[in-house]
Tab-separated table of C-alpha atoms in Angstrom:
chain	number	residue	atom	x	y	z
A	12	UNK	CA	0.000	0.000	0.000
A	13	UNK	CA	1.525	3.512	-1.429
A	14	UNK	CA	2.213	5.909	2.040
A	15	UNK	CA	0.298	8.837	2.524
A	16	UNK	CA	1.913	11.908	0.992
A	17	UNK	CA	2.544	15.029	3.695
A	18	UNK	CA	1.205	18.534	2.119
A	19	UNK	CA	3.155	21.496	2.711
A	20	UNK	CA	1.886	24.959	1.946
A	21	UNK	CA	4.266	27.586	1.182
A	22	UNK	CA	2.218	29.949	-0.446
A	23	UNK	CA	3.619	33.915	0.430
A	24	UNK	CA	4.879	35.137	-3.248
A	25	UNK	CA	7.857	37.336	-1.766
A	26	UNK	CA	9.240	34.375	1.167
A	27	UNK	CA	11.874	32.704	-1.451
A	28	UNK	CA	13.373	31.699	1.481
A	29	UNK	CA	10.546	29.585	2.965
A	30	UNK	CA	9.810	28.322	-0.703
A	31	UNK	CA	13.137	27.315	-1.271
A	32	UNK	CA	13.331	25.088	2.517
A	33	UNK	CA	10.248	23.232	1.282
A	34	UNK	CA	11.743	22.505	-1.863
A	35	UNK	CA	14.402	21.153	0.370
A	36	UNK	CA	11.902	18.942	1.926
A	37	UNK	CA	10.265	17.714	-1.265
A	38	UNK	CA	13.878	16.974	-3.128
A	39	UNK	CA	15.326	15.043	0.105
A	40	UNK	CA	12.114	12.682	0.207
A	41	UNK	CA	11.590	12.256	-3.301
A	42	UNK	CA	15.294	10.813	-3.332
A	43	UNK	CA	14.141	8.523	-0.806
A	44	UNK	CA	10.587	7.187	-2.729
A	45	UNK	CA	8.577	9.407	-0.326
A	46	UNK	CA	5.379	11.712	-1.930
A	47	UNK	CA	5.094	15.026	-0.807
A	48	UNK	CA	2.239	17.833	-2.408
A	49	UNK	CA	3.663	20.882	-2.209
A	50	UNK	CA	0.910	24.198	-2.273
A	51	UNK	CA	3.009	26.957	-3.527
A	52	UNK	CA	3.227	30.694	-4.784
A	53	UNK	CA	3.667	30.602	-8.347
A	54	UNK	CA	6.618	32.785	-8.510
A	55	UNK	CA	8.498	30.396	-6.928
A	56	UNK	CA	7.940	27.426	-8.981
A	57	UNK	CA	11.678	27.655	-10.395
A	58	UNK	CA	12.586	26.221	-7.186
A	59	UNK	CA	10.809	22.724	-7.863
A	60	UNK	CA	12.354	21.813	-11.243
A	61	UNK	CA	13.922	18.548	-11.440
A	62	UNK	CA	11.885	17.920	-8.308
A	63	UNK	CA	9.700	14.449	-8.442
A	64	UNK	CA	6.638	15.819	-6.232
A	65	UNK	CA	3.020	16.923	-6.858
A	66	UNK	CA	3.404	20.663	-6.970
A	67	UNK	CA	0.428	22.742	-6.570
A	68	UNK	CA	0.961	26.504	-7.775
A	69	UNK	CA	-0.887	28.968	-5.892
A	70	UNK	CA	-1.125	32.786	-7.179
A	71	UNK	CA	0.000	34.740	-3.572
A	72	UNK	CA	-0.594	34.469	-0.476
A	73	UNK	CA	-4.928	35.465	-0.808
A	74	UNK	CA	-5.049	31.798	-2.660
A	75	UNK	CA	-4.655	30.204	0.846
A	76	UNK	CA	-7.440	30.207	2.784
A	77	UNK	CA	-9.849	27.343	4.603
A	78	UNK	CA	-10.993	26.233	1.795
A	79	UNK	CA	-8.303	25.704	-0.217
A	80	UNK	CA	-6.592	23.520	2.777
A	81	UNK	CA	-9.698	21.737	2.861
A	82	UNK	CA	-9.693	20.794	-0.977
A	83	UNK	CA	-6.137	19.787	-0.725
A	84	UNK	CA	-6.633	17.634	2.572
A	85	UNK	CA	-9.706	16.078	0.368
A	86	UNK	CA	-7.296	15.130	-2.911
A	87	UNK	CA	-4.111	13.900	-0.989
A	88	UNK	CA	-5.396	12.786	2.322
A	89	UNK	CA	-1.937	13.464	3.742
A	90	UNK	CA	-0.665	12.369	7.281
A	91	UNK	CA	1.159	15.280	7.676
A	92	UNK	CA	0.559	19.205	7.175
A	93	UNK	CA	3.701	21.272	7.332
A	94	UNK	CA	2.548	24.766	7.435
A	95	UNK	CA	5.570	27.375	6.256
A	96	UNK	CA	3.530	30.464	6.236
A	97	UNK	CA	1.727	30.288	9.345
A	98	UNK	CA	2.702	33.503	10.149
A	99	UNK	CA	1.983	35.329	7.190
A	100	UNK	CA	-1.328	33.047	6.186
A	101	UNK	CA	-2.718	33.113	9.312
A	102	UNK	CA	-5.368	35.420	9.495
A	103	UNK	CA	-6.750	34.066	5.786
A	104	UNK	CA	-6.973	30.375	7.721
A	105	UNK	CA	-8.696	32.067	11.086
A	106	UNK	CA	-12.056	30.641	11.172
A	107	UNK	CA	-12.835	29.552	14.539
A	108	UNK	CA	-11.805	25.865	13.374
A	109	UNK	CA	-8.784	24.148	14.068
A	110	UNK	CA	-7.245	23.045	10.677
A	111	UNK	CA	-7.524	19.258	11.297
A	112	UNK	CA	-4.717	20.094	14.518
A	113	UNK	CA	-6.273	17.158	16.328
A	114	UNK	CA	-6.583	14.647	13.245
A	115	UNK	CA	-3.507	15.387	11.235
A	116	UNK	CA	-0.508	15.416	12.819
A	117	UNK	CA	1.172	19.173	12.199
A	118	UNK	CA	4.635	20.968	12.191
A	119	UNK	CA	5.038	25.312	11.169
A	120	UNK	CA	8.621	26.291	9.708
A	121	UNK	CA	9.942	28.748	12.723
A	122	UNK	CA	12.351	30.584	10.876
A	123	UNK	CA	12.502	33.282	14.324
A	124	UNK	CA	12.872	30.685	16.866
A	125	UNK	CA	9.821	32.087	18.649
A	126	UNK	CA	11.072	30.666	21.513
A	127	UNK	CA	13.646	32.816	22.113
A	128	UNK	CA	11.891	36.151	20.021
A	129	UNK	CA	8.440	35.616	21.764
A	130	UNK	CA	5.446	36.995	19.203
A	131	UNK	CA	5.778	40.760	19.073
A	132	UNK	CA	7.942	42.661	16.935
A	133	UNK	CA	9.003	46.107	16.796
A	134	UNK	CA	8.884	47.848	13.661
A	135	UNK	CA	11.113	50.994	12.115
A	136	UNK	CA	9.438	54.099	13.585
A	137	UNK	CA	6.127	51.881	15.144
A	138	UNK	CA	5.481	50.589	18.476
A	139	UNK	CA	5.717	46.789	19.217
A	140	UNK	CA	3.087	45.222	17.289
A	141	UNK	CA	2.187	41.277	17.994
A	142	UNK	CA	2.594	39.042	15.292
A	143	UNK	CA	-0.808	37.778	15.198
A	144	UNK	CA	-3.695	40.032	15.729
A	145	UNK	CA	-7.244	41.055	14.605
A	146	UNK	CA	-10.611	38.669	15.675
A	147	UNK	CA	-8.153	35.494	15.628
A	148	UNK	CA	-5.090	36.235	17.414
A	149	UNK	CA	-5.667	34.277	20.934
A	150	UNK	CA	-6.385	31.247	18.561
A	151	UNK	CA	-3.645	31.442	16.312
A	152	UNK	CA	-1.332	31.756	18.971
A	153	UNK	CA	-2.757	28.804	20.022
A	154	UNK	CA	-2.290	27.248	16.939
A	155	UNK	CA	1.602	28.187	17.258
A	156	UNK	CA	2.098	26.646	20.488
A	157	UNK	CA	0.408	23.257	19.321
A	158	UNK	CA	2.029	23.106	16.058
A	159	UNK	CA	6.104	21.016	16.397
A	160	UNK	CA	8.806	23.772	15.233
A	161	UNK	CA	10.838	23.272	12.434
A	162	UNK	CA	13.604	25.626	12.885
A	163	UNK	CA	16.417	26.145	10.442
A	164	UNK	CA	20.448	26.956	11.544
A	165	UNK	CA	20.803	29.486	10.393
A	166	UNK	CA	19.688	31.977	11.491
A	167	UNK	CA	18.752	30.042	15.041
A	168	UNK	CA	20.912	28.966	17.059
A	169	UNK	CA	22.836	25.623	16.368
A	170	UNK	CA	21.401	24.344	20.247
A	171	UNK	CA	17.727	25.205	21.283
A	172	UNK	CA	14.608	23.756	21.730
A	173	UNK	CA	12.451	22.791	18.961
A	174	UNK	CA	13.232	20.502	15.710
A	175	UNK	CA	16.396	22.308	14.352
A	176	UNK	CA	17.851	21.173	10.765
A	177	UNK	CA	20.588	22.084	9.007
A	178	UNK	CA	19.725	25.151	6.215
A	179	UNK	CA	22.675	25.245	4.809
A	180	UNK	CA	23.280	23.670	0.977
A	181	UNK	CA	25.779	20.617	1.108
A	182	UNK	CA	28.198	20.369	-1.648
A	183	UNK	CA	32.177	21.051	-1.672
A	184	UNK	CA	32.624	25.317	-1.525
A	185	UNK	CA	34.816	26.347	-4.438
A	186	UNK	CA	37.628	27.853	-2.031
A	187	UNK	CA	38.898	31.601	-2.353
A	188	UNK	CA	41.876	30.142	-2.648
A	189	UNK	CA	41.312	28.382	-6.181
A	190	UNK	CA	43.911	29.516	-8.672
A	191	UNK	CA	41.522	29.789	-11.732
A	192	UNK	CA	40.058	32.565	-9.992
A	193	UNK	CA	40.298	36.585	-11.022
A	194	UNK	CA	43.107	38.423	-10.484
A	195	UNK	CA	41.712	42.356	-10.249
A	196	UNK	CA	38.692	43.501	-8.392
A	197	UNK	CA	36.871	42.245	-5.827
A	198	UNK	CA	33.630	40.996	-6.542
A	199	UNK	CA	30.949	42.020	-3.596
A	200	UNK	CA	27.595	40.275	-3.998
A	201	UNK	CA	24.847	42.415	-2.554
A	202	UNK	CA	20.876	41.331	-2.859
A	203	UNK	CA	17.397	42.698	-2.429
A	204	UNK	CA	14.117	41.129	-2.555
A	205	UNK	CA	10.847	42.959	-3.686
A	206	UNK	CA	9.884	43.925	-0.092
A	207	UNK	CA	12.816	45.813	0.582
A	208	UNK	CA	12.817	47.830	-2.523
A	209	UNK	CA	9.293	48.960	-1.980
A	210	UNK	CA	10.780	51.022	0.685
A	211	UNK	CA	13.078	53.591	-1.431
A	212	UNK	CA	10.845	56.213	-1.712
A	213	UNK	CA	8.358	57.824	0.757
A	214	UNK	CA	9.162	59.492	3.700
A	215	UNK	CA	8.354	56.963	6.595
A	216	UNK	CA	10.737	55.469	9.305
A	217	UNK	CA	11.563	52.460	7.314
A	218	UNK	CA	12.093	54.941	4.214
A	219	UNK	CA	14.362	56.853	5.281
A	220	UNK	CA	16.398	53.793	6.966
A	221	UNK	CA	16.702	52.527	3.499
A	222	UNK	CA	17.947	56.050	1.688
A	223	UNK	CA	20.515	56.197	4.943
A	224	UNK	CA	21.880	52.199	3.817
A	225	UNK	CA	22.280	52.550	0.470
A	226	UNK	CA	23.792	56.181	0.935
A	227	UNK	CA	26.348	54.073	3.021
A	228	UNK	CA	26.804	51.690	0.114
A	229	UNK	CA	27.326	54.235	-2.489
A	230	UNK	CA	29.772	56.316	-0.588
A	231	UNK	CA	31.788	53.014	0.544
A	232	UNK	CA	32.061	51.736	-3.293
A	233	UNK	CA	32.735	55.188	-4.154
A	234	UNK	CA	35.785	54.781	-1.503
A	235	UNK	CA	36.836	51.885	-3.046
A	236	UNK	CA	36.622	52.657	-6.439
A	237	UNK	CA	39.041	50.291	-8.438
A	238	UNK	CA	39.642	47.924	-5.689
A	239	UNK	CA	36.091	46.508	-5.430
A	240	UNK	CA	32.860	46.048	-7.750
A	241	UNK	CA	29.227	46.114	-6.513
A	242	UNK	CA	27.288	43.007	-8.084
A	243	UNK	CA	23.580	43.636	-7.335
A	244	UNK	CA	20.740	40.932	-7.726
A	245	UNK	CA	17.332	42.372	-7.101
A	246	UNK	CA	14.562	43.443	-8.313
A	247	UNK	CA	15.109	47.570	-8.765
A	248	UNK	CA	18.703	49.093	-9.309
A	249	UNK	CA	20.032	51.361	-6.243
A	250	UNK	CA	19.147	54.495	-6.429
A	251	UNK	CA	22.146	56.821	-7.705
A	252	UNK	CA	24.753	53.671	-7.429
A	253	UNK	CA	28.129	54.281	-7.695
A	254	UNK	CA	30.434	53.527	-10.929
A	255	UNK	CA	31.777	50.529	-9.832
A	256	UNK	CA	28.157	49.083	-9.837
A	257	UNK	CA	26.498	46.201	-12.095
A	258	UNK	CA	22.701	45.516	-11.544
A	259	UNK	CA	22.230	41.765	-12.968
A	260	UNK	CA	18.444	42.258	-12.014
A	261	UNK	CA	16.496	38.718	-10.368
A	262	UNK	CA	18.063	35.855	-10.597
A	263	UNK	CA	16.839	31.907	-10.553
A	264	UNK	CA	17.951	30.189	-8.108
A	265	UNK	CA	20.839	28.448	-9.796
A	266	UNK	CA	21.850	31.675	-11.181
A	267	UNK	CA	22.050	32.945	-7.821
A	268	UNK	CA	24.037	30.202	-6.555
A	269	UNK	CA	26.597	30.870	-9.816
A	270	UNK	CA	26.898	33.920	-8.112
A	271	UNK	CA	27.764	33.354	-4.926
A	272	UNK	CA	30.476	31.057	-6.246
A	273	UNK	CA	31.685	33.808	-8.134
A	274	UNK	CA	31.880	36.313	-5.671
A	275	UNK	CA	34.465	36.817	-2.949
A	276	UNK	CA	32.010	38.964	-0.216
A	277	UNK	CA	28.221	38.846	0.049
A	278	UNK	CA	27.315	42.495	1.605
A	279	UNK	CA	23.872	42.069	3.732
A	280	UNK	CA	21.201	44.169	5.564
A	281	UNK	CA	19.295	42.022	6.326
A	282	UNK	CA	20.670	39.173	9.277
A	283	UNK	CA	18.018	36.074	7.656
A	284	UNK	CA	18.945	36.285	4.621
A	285	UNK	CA	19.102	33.315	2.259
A	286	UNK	CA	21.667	34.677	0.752
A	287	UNK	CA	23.993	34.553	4.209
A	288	UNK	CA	22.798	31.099	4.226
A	289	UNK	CA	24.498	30.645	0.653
A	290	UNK	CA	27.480	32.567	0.930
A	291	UNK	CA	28.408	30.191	4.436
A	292	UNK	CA	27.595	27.199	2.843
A	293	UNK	CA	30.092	28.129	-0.326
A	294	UNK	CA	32.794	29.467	1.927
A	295	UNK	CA	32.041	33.110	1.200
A	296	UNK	CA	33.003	35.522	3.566
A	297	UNK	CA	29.945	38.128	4.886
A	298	UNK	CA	29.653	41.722	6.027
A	299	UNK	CA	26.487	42.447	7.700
A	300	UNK	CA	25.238	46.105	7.728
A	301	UNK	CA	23.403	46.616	11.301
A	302	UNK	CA	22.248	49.399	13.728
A	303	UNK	CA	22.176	49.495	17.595
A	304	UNK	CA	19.915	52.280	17.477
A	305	UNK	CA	20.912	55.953	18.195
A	306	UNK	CA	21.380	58.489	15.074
A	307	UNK	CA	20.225	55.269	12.855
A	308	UNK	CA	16.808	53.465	13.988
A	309	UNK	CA	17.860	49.979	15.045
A	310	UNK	CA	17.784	47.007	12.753
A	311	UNK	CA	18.879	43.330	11.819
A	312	UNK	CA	16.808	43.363	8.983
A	313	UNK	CA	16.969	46.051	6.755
A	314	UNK	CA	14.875	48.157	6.718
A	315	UNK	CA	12.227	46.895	8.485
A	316	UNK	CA	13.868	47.050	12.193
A	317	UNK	CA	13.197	43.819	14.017
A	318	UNK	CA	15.770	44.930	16.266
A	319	UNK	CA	14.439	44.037	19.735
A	320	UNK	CA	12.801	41.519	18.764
A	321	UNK	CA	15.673	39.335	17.058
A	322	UNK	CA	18.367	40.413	19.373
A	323	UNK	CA	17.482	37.228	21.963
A	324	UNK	CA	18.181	35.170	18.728
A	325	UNK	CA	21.765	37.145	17.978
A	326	UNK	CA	22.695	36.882	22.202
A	327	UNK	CA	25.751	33.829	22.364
A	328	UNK	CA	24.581	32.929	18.495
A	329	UNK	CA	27.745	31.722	16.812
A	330	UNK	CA	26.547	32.487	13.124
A	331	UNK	CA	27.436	36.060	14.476
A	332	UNK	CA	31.339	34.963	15.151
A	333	UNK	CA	31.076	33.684	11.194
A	334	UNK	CA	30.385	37.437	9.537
A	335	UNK	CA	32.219	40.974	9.757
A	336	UNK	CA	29.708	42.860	11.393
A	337	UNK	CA	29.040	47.059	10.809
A	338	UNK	CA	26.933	48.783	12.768
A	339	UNK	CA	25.803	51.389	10.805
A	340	UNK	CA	24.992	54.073	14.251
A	341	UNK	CA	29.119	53.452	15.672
A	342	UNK	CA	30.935	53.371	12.287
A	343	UNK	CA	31.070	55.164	9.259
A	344	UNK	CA	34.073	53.536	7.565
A	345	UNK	CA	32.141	50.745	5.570
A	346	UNK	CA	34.960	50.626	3.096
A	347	UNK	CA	37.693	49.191	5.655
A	348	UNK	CA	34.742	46.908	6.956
A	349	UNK	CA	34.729	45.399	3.585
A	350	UNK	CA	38.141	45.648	3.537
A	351	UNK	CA	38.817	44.116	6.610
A	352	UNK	CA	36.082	41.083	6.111
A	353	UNK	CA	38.065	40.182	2.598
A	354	UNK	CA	41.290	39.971	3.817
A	355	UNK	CA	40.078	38.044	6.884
A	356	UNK	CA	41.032	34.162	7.938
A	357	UNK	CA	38.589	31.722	7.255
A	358	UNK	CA	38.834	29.443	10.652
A	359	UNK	CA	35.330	31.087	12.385
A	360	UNK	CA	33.055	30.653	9.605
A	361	UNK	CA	34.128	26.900	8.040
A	362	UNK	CA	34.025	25.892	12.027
A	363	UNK	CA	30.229	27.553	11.965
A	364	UNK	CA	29.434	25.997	8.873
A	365	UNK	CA	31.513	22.395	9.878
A	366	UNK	CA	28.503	22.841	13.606
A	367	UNK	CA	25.844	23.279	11.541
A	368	UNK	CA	25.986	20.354	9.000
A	369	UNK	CA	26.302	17.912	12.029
A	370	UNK	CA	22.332	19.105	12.342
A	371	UNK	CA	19.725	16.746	10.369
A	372	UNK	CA	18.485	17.782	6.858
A	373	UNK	CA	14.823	19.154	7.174
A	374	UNK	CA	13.083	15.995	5.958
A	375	UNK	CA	14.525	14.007	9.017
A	376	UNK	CA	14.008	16.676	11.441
A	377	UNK	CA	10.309	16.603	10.621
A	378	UNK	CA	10.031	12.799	10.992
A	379	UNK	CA	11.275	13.350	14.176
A	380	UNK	CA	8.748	16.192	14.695
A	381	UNK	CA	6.092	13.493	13.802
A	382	UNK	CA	7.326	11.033	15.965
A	383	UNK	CA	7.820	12.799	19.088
A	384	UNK	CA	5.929	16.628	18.795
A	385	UNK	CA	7.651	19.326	21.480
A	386	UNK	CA	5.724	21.670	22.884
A	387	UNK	CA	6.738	25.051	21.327
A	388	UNK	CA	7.379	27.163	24.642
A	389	UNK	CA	6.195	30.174	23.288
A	390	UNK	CA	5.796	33.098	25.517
């Protein structure tokens, strides 16, 4: 008799990130005979080729809603429902009901380890806002304490509570060190997503945090001039970039990868990144642009804030030993900082990256969700 397939909806259009873990999840159990149905945005279908698993496109985050779990529950019968954007679906799947919690057994991707963040974030230039609110809230936090955690390292901590798994792509790095590399500028990967670029203009909080970043950038490259090049993958050019600036627009994810290969620094805002993720796993040193608050509102993700509400995550994390850190309200000297995190030894990050591949791949660390379900410990 053929084993039930498990269903996991991944359905926001802009979370690449949480797309590209379930497509983790799908290609490690279709190498091993297992079925999985994967509900996800259309825009990040690129993700699933070459993938042997029922893929179900969705178009944005609106297609998921009660009924749509319902239909899919009704065509797959699955005996598992991984849920990877509980936080940002939510609300559409808030009906007073209990999505099948007590029939089907149930895991949510924690990319925050919400057992160390706790639900409320803080927002650039807004109060502290709780992640779940409206009619629902009291239920869906309910929802996120019964639901077992799958929580990727990184940006988590390699130890914790929970079902951690290893986020990091396996493979052999092509080393810095290879002689067929170039001999001239260094290349300095830097990527946005669509959410971030919708904040260049306007004059809000989170606005103005993004003019002050990429002023940074521009003025650091401008610096560096002949020494470095800025490689940009995103959506929207920079505003104003400097001259030693090439915008390769969005990339697949293969073509991203090719990129990171290619590069010798990923530059990020934004501390959960996939693209830190990428750049660790290929043996590419990062910089990461932070604020501590003061002159510059406070961030770890650009330039939305998060700042207080990701800094238990950052306390004794070791992915922070792994990347040059700048914080953007003590230092102005970005160009040294890059500098500095080019010409430095590679011992802290391949030991980070050596910790974090001892952790399971996703697909086991959800079996052992299924087996043995942890209460979440959520404040």
């Amino acid at each position: 008799m053929k084993a039930a397939p498990i269903l996991v909806v991944a359905a926001h259009p802009a979370s690449w990130g949480r797309a590209g873990y379930a497509a983790q999840l799908a290609r490690n159990r279709s190498r091993k005979g297992q079925q999985t149905v994967v509900a996800v945005a259309r825009q990040a279908l690129p993700l699933f080729e070459g993938i042997a698993a029922e893929i179900v496109p969705l178009t944005g985050i609106a297609a998921i809603d009660r009924a749509t779990i319902d239909d899919l529950v009704r065509r797959f019968d699955p005996d598992t429902i991984a849920h990877f954007d509980l936080q940002s679906s939510a609300h559409l799947l808030g009906k007073g009901q209990d999505l099948y919690l007590d029939r089907i057994p149930s895991a949510t991707l924690d990319v925050w380890d919400s057992a160390e963040t706790g639900l409320v974030q803080d927002v650039a230039g807004l109060p502290p806002q709780p992640i779940y609110r409206g009619d629902h809230a009291a239920m869906l936090a309910e929802w996120h304490r019964k639901l077992a955690r799958l929580v990727p390292v990184p940006i988590a901590k390699p130890d914790g509570g929970g079902h951690r798994f290893c986020a990091l792509e396996t493979g052999e790095p092509v080393p810095l060190s290879d002689p067929n590399r170039r001999i001239g500028a260094a290349r300095v990967l830097f990527a946005t997503g669509d959410w971030q670029s919708q904040f260049l203009g306007g004059a809000e909080p989170a606005n103005e945090l993004a003019r002050r970043v990429t002023g940074c950038i521009r003025e650091a490259f401008d610096r560096l001039g002949a020494q470095a090049r800025l490689v940009h993958v995103g959506p929207t050019p920079l505003p104003h970039p400097p001259s030693n600036y090439q915008w390769l627009g969005q990339l697949e994810h293969s073509a991203m990868i090719g990129q990171i290969r290619d590069c010798d620094l990923v530059l990020s805002c934004n501390l959960s990144a996939t693209t830190n993720a990428l750049a660790l796993a290929h043996d590419r040193p990062v910089c990461l642009i932070a604020s501590s608050g003061g002159e510059v509102a406070p961030f770890w993700v650009w330039p939305i804030g998060y700042r207080r509400f990701l800094d238990p995550l950052v306390a004794d994390n070791p992915l922070l030993d792994a990347m040059q850190l700048f914080d953007l309200s003590r230092h102005t000297d970005l160009a040294s900082a890059i500098l500095e995190a080019l010409a430095a030894a590679p011992a802290k990050r391949r030991q980070y990256r050596s910790r974090v591949l001892e952790l399971p791949p996703i697909d086991c660390a959800l079996e052992r969700a299924m087996q043995h379900k942890e209460p979440a410990c959520v404040p």
